[in-house]
Coordinates of C-alpha atoms and ligand atoms in Angstrom, one line a residue:
M10 CA 18.6 153.8 52.0
P11 CA 22.1 155.0 51.1
K12 CA 22.3 156.8 47.7
Q13 CA 26.0 157.0 47.8
R14 CA 27.7 154.3 45.7
I15 CA 30.5 152.3 47.5
T16 CA 33.1 150.5 45.4
V17 CA 33.4 146.7 45.6
K18 CA 37.0 147.2 46.8
D19 CA 35.9 149.3 49.8
L20 CA 33.0 147.0 50.5
L21 CA 35.1 143.9 50.7
Q22 CA 37.3 145.5 53.3
S23 CA 34.4 146.8 55.4
D24 CA 33.2 145.0 58.5
A25 CA 30.2 147.3 59.1
H26 CA 27.9 144.4 59.3
G27 CA 24.2 145.1 59.2
T28 CA 24.5 148.5 57.5
D29 CA 22.8 149.2 54.2
V30 CA 25.1 149.7 51.2
H31 CA 24.7 150.7 47.6
V32 CA 26.9 149.1 44.9
K33 CA 26.9 149.2 41.1
G34 CA 28.7 147.1 38.6
W35 CA 28.6 144.4 36.0
V36 CA 27.4 140.9 36.5
Q37 CA 30.1 138.3 36.2
T38 CA 28.1 135.2 37.0
K39 CA 24.7 134.3 38.4
R40 CA 24.0 131.0 40.1
E41 CA 20.4 130.3 41.0
S42 CA 18.9 127.7 43.2
K43 CA 15.1 127.4 43.9
N44 CA 15.0 130.1 46.5
V45 CA 18.0 132.3 46.1
A46 CA 20.2 133.7 43.3
F47 CA 23.9 134.4 43.9
I48 CA 25.1 137.3 41.8
A49 CA 28.9 138.0 41.4
L50 CA 29.3 141.7 40.7
N51 CA 32.5 143.5 39.6
D52 CA 32.9 147.3 39.2
G53 CA 36.6 147.4 38.2
S54 CA 37.8 148.6 41.5
T55 CA 39.4 145.3 42.4
V56 CA 40.0 141.8 40.9
H57 CA 37.6 140.3 43.5
H58 CA 33.9 140.1 42.9
L59 CA 31.2 141.0 45.4
Q60 CA 28.7 138.3 46.0
S61 CA 25.2 139.5 46.4
V62 CA 22.4 137.2 47.4
A63 CA 18.9 137.8 46.1
D64 CA 15.8 136.1 47.3
V65 CA 13.8 134.7 44.4
A66 CA 10.4 135.2 46.0
H67 CA 11.2 138.8 46.9
F68 CA 12.4 139.9 43.4
G69 CA 10.4 137.6 41.2
E70 CA 11.5 135.7 38.1
E71 CA 10.9 138.7 35.9
T72 CA 13.6 140.9 37.4
L73 CA 16.1 138.0 38.0
K74 CA 15.7 136.9 34.3
K75 CA 17.4 140.2 33.4
V76 CA 20.3 139.6 35.7
T77 CA 22.7 137.7 33.4
T78 CA 26.4 137.8 32.8
G79 CA 27.3 141.3 31.4
A80 CA 24.3 143.1 32.7
C81 CA 24.8 146.3 34.6
L82 CA 23.2 146.6 38.0
G83 CA 22.7 148.8 41.1
V84 CA 22.2 146.7 44.2
T85 CA 21.1 148.0 47.5
G86 CA 21.2 145.8 50.5
S87 CA 22.6 144.9 53.8
L88 CA 26.2 144.0 54.4
V89 CA 26.4 140.7 56.1
P90 CA 29.2 138.2 57.0
S91 CA 29.4 135.7 54.1
Q92 CA 28.1 132.2 54.5
G93 CA 30.2 130.8 51.7
S94 CA 33.9 130.6 51.5
G95 CA 36.1 132.9 49.4
Q96 CA 34.9 136.2 50.8
K97 CA 34.4 137.8 54.2
V98 CA 31.2 139.7 53.4
E99 CA 28.4 139.7 51.0
V100 CA 25.3 141.8 50.3
Q101 CA 21.8 140.6 51.1
A102 CA 19.9 142.4 48.3
K103 CA 16.9 144.5 49.1
E104 CA 16.6 146.4 45.8
I105 CA 18.0 145.7 42.4
K106 CA 18.0 148.3 39.6
V107 CA 18.9 146.9 36.2
Y108 CA 20.7 149.7 34.2
G109 CA 21.5 147.6 31.2
T110 CA 20.7 144.1 30.2
A111 CA 23.0 141.9 28.1
D112 CA 21.3 139.3 25.9
P113 CA 22.9 136.0 27.0
D114 CA 22.6 134.6 23.5
K115 CA 24.6 137.4 22.1
Y116 CA 26.9 138.7 24.8
P117 CA 30.4 137.6 23.7
L118 CA 32.0 137.4 27.1
Q119 CA 30.8 134.1 28.6
P120 CA 31.8 133.2 32.2
K121 CA 34.5 130.8 31.0
R122 CA 38.2 131.0 29.9
H123 CA 38.5 132.8 26.5
S124 CA 41.7 132.8 24.5
M125 CA 43.7 136.1 24.3
E126 CA 43.3 136.0 20.6
F127 CA 39.5 136.0 20.8
L128 CA 39.6 138.8 23.5
R129 CA 41.6 141.0 21.1
E130 CA 38.7 140.7 18.6
I131 CA 36.4 142.1 21.3
G132 CA 38.7 144.9 22.5
H133 CA 35.6 147.0 23.3
L134 CA 34.6 144.5 26.0
R135 CA 37.8 142.9 27.2
P136 CA 38.5 145.5 29.9
R137 CA 35.6 143.8 31.7
T138 CA 37.5 140.5 32.1
R139 CA 39.4 139.8 35.3
T140 CA 42.7 139.5 33.5
F141 CA 42.4 142.8 31.7
G142 CA 41.0 144.6 34.8
A143 CA 44.1 143.4 36.6
V144 CA 46.5 144.5 33.8
L145 CA 44.9 147.9 33.4
R146 CA 45.0 148.6 37.1
I147 CA 48.6 147.7 37.2
R148 CA 49.3 149.8 34.2
H149 CA 47.7 152.8 35.9
A150 CA 49.8 152.1 39.1
M151 CA 53.0 151.9 37.0
A152 CA 52.3 155.2 35.2
F153 CA 51.6 156.9 38.6
A154 CA 54.9 155.4 40.0
V155 CA 56.9 156.7 37.0
H156 CA 55.7 160.3 37.8
K157 CA 56.2 159.8 41.5
Y158 CA 59.8 158.5 41.1
F159 CA 60.9 161.4 39.0
N160 CA 59.0 164.0 41.0
D161 CA 60.6 162.7 44.2
N162 CA 64.0 162.8 42.6
N163 CA 63.7 166.3 41.2
F164 CA 63.2 165.6 37.6
Y165 CA 60.9 167.8 35.5
Y166 CA 58.2 166.3 33.2
L167 CA 58.9 167.8 29.8
H168 CA 56.2 167.6 27.1
T169 CA 58.0 166.9 23.9
P170 CA 56.1 167.2 20.5
I171 CA 54.2 164.3 18.9
I172 CA 54.5 165.9 15.5
T173 CA 58.1 166.4 14.4
G174 CA 60.2 167.0 11.3
S175 CA 63.1 164.8 12.5
D176 CA 63.8 161.1 12.8
A177 CA 65.5 160.8 16.2
E178 CA 66.5 157.1 15.8
G179 CA 67.5 157.4 12.1
A180 CA 65.8 154.1 11.3
G181 CA 63.3 155.7 8.9
E182 CA 60.3 154.0 10.5
M183 CA 58.0 157.0 10.6
F184 CA 54.3 157.6 10.0
R185 CA 53.9 160.7 7.7
V186 CA 51.7 163.5 9.0
T187 CA 50.2 165.4 6.1
T188 CA 47.1 167.2 4.9
L189 CA 48.1 166.9 1.2
D190 CA 45.7 165.1 -1.1
A191 CA 47.0 161.6 -1.3
R192 CA 45.6 161.1 -4.8
K193 CA 47.1 164.3 -6.3
P194 CA 49.9 165.8 -4.1
P195 CA 51.7 168.9 -5.4
L196 CA 55.0 168.0 -7.0
T197 CA 58.4 169.8 -7.3
D198 CA 60.2 170.4 -10.5
T199 CA 62.0 167.2 -10.0
G200 CA 58.8 165.2 -9.5
E201 CA 58.9 164.7 -5.7
V202 CA 56.1 165.6 -3.4
D203 CA 56.3 169.3 -2.6
Y204 CA 56.0 169.4 1.2
K205 CA 56.5 173.2 1.2
Q206 CA 52.9 173.2 0.3
D207 CA 51.9 170.9 3.2
F208 CA 50.3 172.0 6.4
F209 CA 53.6 172.7 8.3
G210 CA 55.5 173.8 5.2
K211 CA 57.8 170.8 5.5
A212 CA 57.6 167.1 5.7
T213 CA 56.5 166.0 9.2
N214 CA 55.9 162.7 11.0
L215 CA 54.7 161.2 14.3
T216 CA 57.6 161.1 16.7
V217 CA 59.7 157.9 17.2
S218 CA 61.2 159.3 20.4
G219 CA 61.2 162.5 22.4
Q220 CA 64.9 162.3 23.1
L221 CA 66.2 165.0 20.9
E222 CA 63.9 167.6 22.4
G223 CA 64.4 166.0 25.8
E224 CA 68.1 166.8 25.5
L225 CA 67.3 170.4 24.9
G226 CA 65.4 170.4 28.1
A227 CA 68.2 168.6 30.1
L228 CA 70.7 171.2 28.9
A229 CA 68.6 173.9 30.5
L230 CA 66.7 172.3 33.4
G231 CA 69.2 169.6 34.5
N232 CA 67.1 166.5 34.9
I233 CA 64.0 166.0 32.8
Y234 CA 61.9 163.1 31.6
T235 CA 59.3 162.6 29.0
F236 CA 56.4 160.1 29.1
G237 CA 54.3 159.9 26.0
P238 CA 53.1 158.0 23.0
T239 CA 55.7 157.0 20.4
F240 CA 55.1 155.7 16.9
R241 CA 57.1 153.3 14.8
A242 CA 56.1 152.1 11.4
E243 CA 58.3 149.0 11.7
N244 CA 56.5 146.0 10.1
S245 CA 57.5 143.6 12.9
N246 CA 54.7 141.4 13.9
T247 CA 56.2 140.2 17.1
A248 CA 54.8 139.8 20.6
R249 CA 57.1 142.7 21.8
H250 CA 56.4 145.4 19.2
L251 CA 53.6 147.9 18.8
A252 CA 53.2 150.6 16.2
E253 CA 52.0 153.0 18.9
F254 CA 53.7 152.5 22.3
W255 CA 54.4 154.6 25.3
M256 CA 58.0 155.5 26.2
I257 CA 59.6 157.1 29.3
E258 CA 62.7 159.0 28.5
P259 CA 64.8 160.6 31.2
E260 CA 67.7 162.8 30.2
M261 CA 70.3 164.1 32.6
A262 CA 72.9 166.8 32.3
F263 CA 76.3 165.9 33.8
Y264 CA 75.5 162.1 33.8
D265 CA 78.0 159.7 32.3
L266 CA 77.2 156.1 31.2
E267 CA 77.9 154.7 34.7
D268 CA 75.4 157.2 36.2
N269 CA 72.9 156.4 33.5
M270 CA 73.1 152.6 34.3
D271 CA 72.7 153.3 38.0
L272 CA 69.6 155.4 37.4
A273 CA 68.1 152.8 35.0
E274 CA 68.6 150.0 37.5
D275 CA 67.3 152.0 40.5
F276 CA 64.3 153.2 38.5
L277 CA 63.3 149.7 37.3
K278 CA 63.7 148.3 40.8
Y279 CA 61.6 151.1 42.2
L280 CA 58.8 150.5 39.7
I281 CA 58.7 146.7 40.3
R282 CA 58.8 147.2 44.1
Y283 CA 56.0 149.7 43.8
A284 CA 53.9 147.0 42.0
L285 CA 54.7 144.4 44.6
D286 CA 53.7 146.8 47.4
N287 CA 50.6 148.3 45.8
C288 CA 49.1 145.8 43.3
T289 CA 49.2 142.6 45.5
D290 CA 45.7 141.3 44.7
D291 CA 46.1 141.8 41.0
L292 CA 49.5 140.3 40.9
Q293 CA 48.4 137.3 42.9
F294 CA 45.5 136.8 40.5
L295 CA 47.8 137.0 37.5
E296 CA 50.3 134.6 39.1
S297 CA 47.6 132.0 39.7
R298 CA 46.3 132.5 36.1
L299 CA 49.8 131.9 34.8
I300 CA 50.3 128.8 36.8
E301 CA 47.0 127.5 35.5
E302 CA 48.0 128.4 31.9
E303 CA 51.4 126.8 32.1
K304 CA 50.0 123.5 33.1
N305 CA 49.4 122.9 29.4
K306 CA 53.0 123.8 28.5
K307 CA 56.0 121.6 28.3
Q308 CA 58.4 121.8 31.2
E309 CA 61.1 123.7 29.3
E310 CA 58.5 126.4 28.2
R311 CA 57.4 127.0 31.8
S312 CA 58.8 130.1 33.6
P313 CA 61.3 129.0 36.1
M314 CA 59.7 131.1 38.9
P315 CA 56.2 132.1 39.8
L316 CA 55.4 135.7 39.0
L317 CA 55.8 137.3 42.4
E318 CA 59.1 135.4 43.1
K319 CA 60.4 136.6 39.7
L320 CA 59.6 140.2 40.5
R321 CA 61.2 139.9 44.0
F322 CA 64.3 138.3 42.4
V323 CA 64.8 141.2 40.1
V324 CA 64.4 143.7 42.9
D325 CA 66.9 141.9 45.1
N326 CA 69.7 141.2 42.7
K327 CA 72.3 143.5 41.2
F328 CA 72.1 143.6 37.4
E329 CA 75.1 142.1 35.6
R330 CA 77.0 144.7 33.6
L331 CA 79.3 143.9 30.7
N332 CA 80.6 145.0 27.4
Y333 CA 78.9 144.0 24.1
T334 CA 82.2 142.5 23.1
E335 CA 82.3 140.2 26.1
A336 CA 78.6 139.3 25.5
V337 CA 79.5 138.3 21.9
D338 CA 82.3 136.1 23.2
I339 CA 79.9 134.3 25.6
L340 CA 77.4 133.8 22.8
V341 CA 79.8 132.5 20.3
R342 CA 81.1 129.9 22.8
S343 CA 77.5 129.1 23.9
K344 CA 75.9 125.6 23.4
P345 CA 73.1 126.9 21.1
A346 CA 75.7 128.7 18.9
Q347 CA 77.9 125.6 18.7
K348 CA 74.9 123.4 17.9
G349 CA 73.6 125.9 15.4
Q350 CA 70.4 126.4 17.4
F351 CA 70.2 130.2 17.1
V352 CA 68.1 131.4 14.1
Y353 CA 70.4 134.4 13.6
P354 CA 74.2 134.0 13.7
V355 CA 76.2 135.9 16.2
K356 CA 79.4 137.8 15.4
W357 CA 81.0 141.0 16.5
G358 CA 79.4 143.9 14.7
T359 CA 75.9 142.6 14.3
D360 CA 72.9 143.6 16.4
L361 CA 71.9 141.1 19.0
Q362 CA 68.5 139.4 18.4
S363 CA 66.0 138.7 21.1
E364 CA 67.1 135.0 21.2
H365 CA 70.6 136.1 22.0
E366 CA 69.6 138.6 24.6
R367 CA 67.4 136.0 26.3
Y368 CA 70.1 133.4 26.3
L369 CA 72.4 135.8 28.2
V370 CA 69.7 136.7 30.7
E371 CA 67.9 133.5 31.2
K372 CA 70.5 130.8 30.6
H373 CA 73.9 132.4 31.2
F374 CA 73.6 135.0 33.9
K375 CA 70.1 134.2 35.2
K376 CA 69.4 137.8 36.0
P377 CA 68.9 141.1 34.3
V378 CA 71.9 142.3 32.2
I379 CA 73.1 145.7 31.1
L380 CA 75.2 145.6 27.9
V381 CA 77.4 148.6 27.1
N382 CA 79.7 149.9 24.4
Y383 CA 78.1 148.6 21.2
P384 CA 79.6 148.9 17.7
K385 CA 78.8 152.4 16.5
E386 CA 77.4 151.1 13.1
I387 CA 74.4 149.4 14.8
K388 CA 73.5 152.4 17.0
S389 CA 72.1 155.9 16.5
F390 CA 74.1 158.9 15.4
Y391 CA 73.9 160.8 18.8
M392 CA 75.7 158.3 21.0
K393 CA 79.1 159.3 22.4
Q394 CA 82.0 157.8 20.6
N395 CA 84.6 155.8 22.5
D396 CA 88.3 156.4 21.9
D397 CA 88.7 153.0 20.2
G398 CA 87.0 154.5 17.1
K399 CA 84.7 151.4 16.9
T400 CA 82.3 151.5 19.8
V401 CA 79.8 154.0 21.3
R402 CA 78.7 154.5 24.9
A403 CA 75.4 152.7 24.4
M404 CA 73.6 150.7 27.0
D405 CA 70.7 148.2 26.7
V406 CA 69.0 146.7 29.7
L407 CA 67.9 143.1 29.0
F408 CA 65.2 141.4 31.0
P409 CA 64.1 137.7 31.3
S410 CA 61.3 136.8 28.9
I411 CA 61.4 140.3 27.4
G412 CA 64.9 140.9 26.0
E413 CA 65.5 144.7 25.6
I414 CA 63.5 146.7 28.0
I415 CA 65.6 149.9 28.0
G416 CA 67.8 151.4 25.4
G417 CA 70.0 154.5 26.1
S418 CA 73.4 156.0 26.0
Q419 CA 75.7 158.8 27.0
R420 CA 75.3 161.5 24.3
E421 CA 78.0 162.9 22.0
E422 CA 78.6 166.4 23.4
D423 CA 81.4 167.3 21.0
Y424 CA 80.2 169.4 18.1
E425 CA 82.7 168.2 15.5
K426 CA 82.3 164.5 16.3
L427 CA 78.5 164.8 16.3
L428 CA 78.6 166.7 13.0
G429 CA 80.8 164.0 11.6
R430 CA 78.2 161.3 12.4
V431 CA 75.3 163.4 11.1
Q432 CA 77.2 163.7 7.8
E433 CA 78.2 160.1 7.6
M434 CA 74.6 159.1 8.1
H435 CA 73.3 161.7 5.6
I436 CA 70.9 163.3 8.1
P437 CA 69.6 166.5 6.5
M438 CA 70.9 169.6 8.2
E439 CA 67.5 171.4 8.0
S440 CA 66.0 168.7 10.3
I441 CA 68.8 168.7 12.9
W442 CA 70.6 172.1 13.0
W443 CA 68.9 173.1 16.3
Y444 CA 70.1 169.9 18.0
L445 CA 73.7 170.5 16.8
E446 CA 73.6 174.1 18.1
T447 CA 73.3 172.8 21.7
R448 CA 76.8 171.5 21.2
L449 CA 78.0 174.9 20.0
Y450 CA 76.5 176.9 22.9
G451 CA 77.3 175.7 26.4
T452 CA 77.6 172.0 25.6
A453 CA 77.8 169.6 28.6
P454 CA 78.2 165.8 29.1
H455 CA 74.8 164.2 29.4
A456 CA 73.1 160.9 29.1
G457 CA 69.6 159.3 29.1
F458 CA 67.6 156.3 28.2
G459 CA 64.2 155.1 27.0
L460 CA 62.0 152.6 28.8
G461 CA 59.3 150.9 26.8
F462 CA 56.3 151.2 29.0
E463 CA 54.5 148.2 27.6
R464 CA 57.6 146.1 27.9
L465 CA 57.7 147.0 31.6
I466 CA 54.0 146.1 31.9
L467 CA 54.6 142.8 30.1
F468 CA 57.3 141.9 32.7
V469 CA 55.4 143.0 35.7
T470 CA 52.1 141.3 34.7
G471 CA 53.7 138.1 33.3
M472 CA 51.6 138.5 30.2
T473 CA 53.2 137.1 27.0
N474 CA 51.9 139.3 24.2
I475 CA 52.4 143.1 24.1
R476 CA 48.9 143.5 22.5
D477 CA 47.5 142.4 25.9
V478 CA 49.1 145.1 28.1
I479 CA 47.8 148.2 26.2
P480 CA 44.0 148.9 26.2
F481 CA 43.8 149.4 22.4
P482 CA 46.8 148.0 20.5
R483 CA 48.0 149.4 17.2
T484 CA 49.9 146.8 15.1
P485 CA 50.3 146.2 11.3
Q486 CA 46.9 145.8 9.8
N487 CA 45.1 146.5 13.0
A488 CA 43.7 149.8 14.4
E489 CA 40.3 148.6 15.5
F490 CA 38.6 150.3 18.5
Ligands
4AD247 O1 66.0 151.5 22.0 P1 65.1 152.5 21.5 O2 64.8 152.6 20.1 O3 65.7 153.9 22.1 C1 65.2 155.2 21.8 O4 64.2 155.4 21.2 C2 66.1 156.2 22.5 N1 65.7 157.5 21.9 C3 65.8 156.2 24.0 C4 66.6 157.2 24.7 O5 67.8 157.1 24.8 N2 66.0 158.3 25.2 O6 63.7 152.4 22.3 C5 63.7 152.4 23.7 C6 62.8 151.4 24.3 C7 63.2 149.9 23.9 O7 64.2 149.5 24.8 C8 61.9 149.2 24.1 O8 61.7 148.9 25.4 C9 60.9 150.2 23.6 O9 61.5 151.5 23.7 N3 60.5 150.0 22.2 C10 59.3 149.5 21.9 N4 58.3 149.0 22.6 C11 57.2 148.5 22.0 N5 57.1 148.5 20.6 C12 58.1 148.9 19.8 N6 58.0 148.9 18.5 C13 59.3 149.4 20.5 N7 60.4 149.9 20.0 C14 61.1 150.3 21.1
MG248 MG1 67.0 149.9 21.3

C-alpha cells in the first residue's frame, strides 16, 4: 500500500489505472445508495473534487456514518476509470482513515450555495469552499507572477518598513503605533501627548505606502519594487476599500511619465495573461459561477462579457490614454451628467469618483483608461509639477468594474519645488528631511506607481467585493479571525 500522499490535482491527471493511490482531504459531499457511497474529496490542490467509491458492505455503516461533509479523510484505493460523467478517474476505496469528523448538525458549511455575507462570518472555514479555494490559488499565482515579472526585468525587491514616522500620501489616514498607556499617556507642557516618551521616541504609525523609502532605493539601485501590507484608517465602507491591503510599488530612476505608463500597462497585461495561462481551471469555475449568479440580475447589471473574454479583451487592447482635463470635458458632456444621474457633480479641480471613472471605462471608451496630469490640489505633494502651474504628472489606471487600480506619478526631483509643496502642505520637516535630501544629493528624474493587489485580484477573479479576495479582511468594525 502506498504511504505517500498524492494530491487530487495530480490524481485527476493520472492515467495509471489499477495502481493503488493514497489521497487525503476534506469531504465535500457524500451520496449513498444501498450498496455504495460516493465521496467527493477536495484537498485544496484544485477546484475539482476526487470521487471515491466506497463499498458499504466492506466498510460498514459505522465508518461511513463518520464520513460527512467537512470531515477529513485519508483514502487508500485503486485508481480506476470513472463510470460516471464529470471526471476521467476515480478511486475505488480499500481503506478509509477518518482524521476528523464534522458533526453534520453543527458544521456551518453545507453542500449548497451560501451567500458571500454568510461566508464572511465563517472566515475560519470559508477557504474550504470551492469559490475561496479558487480565489486563494489565483491570489497565490498572481503574487508569484509579480515577483517573476520584476525579477525577469531586473528590478530589485526592496523591503520598506511597516512602522514609519511619515505619512507618504498626506491624507492623515494612519493607524498609530504606540506602547504608551492609552488611559494615561505622558503629556507635554502644552497638554499634548508626549511621543518623546513613546517606544521609538517619536510618533509612529503603520505605513500607508512604501513609496518614499522606495524612492531612496531607486535612487541607488535603479529599478526597485516593494510588495507588502499597507494600512489605511479611512472609514470608507465600500466594496473596494480595505483597512489592510497589499500594494505593489515599483520605482524607477530615469523614467518619465510616459515610461511609467508603458510599464504599468505591460505589467498589468503580463499578470492577467499569467492568470489566463496558469489558472485556467479556477478561472473557468469562477466564470461559470458568475454566469449562474448573474441570472438573477437585471440585464443592465450583468457584465457585458464572460470573465475569460473580459480578461483576454484587456490583454489584447491598448489602454486609452488621456488628460484629466479631457476626461472632465467628456464627463461634463455625458448623458448621466446632463440628466443629473451622477451622485457626485463633475467639474475641473475635483477628484473623480468611482462612478465617473467607471463611466469613462465602461460606457465611453469601453476599455482600460490611463488618466494623466491631474490638478495638483487633489494629488500628493511629491508629484512632479507641470509648467502650467496647475497640474502635476500624475497617472491613474482605471479598469472596468473596479475604477482606479493603479495610482502613480513622475516624482518632483527639483529640491526647491518639492520643498515648496512640503511647506504649502505643512508637512513637518522632522518627518521628511531625509526624503528631501535625495533631491540635494545626486537628484535624478524618476517615477513609480502603486498597484492595489486586491483590486487586481477582484478584476481577475470577477469577484465583486474586496472582502472576498483576501483571506482575512480588515475593515471598519471588523478584525475577526
Ligand atoms: O493611489 P494610491 O493612494 O497611491 C499610493 O499610495 C502611491 N504611493 C503609489 C505609488 O505611486 N507608489 O494607492 C495605490 C493603489 C490604488 O490605485 C488602489 O488600487 C490601491 O492602491 N488602494 C487600495 N486598495 C484597497 N483598499 C484601500 N483602502 C486602498 N487604497 C488604495
Ligand atoms: Mg490614488
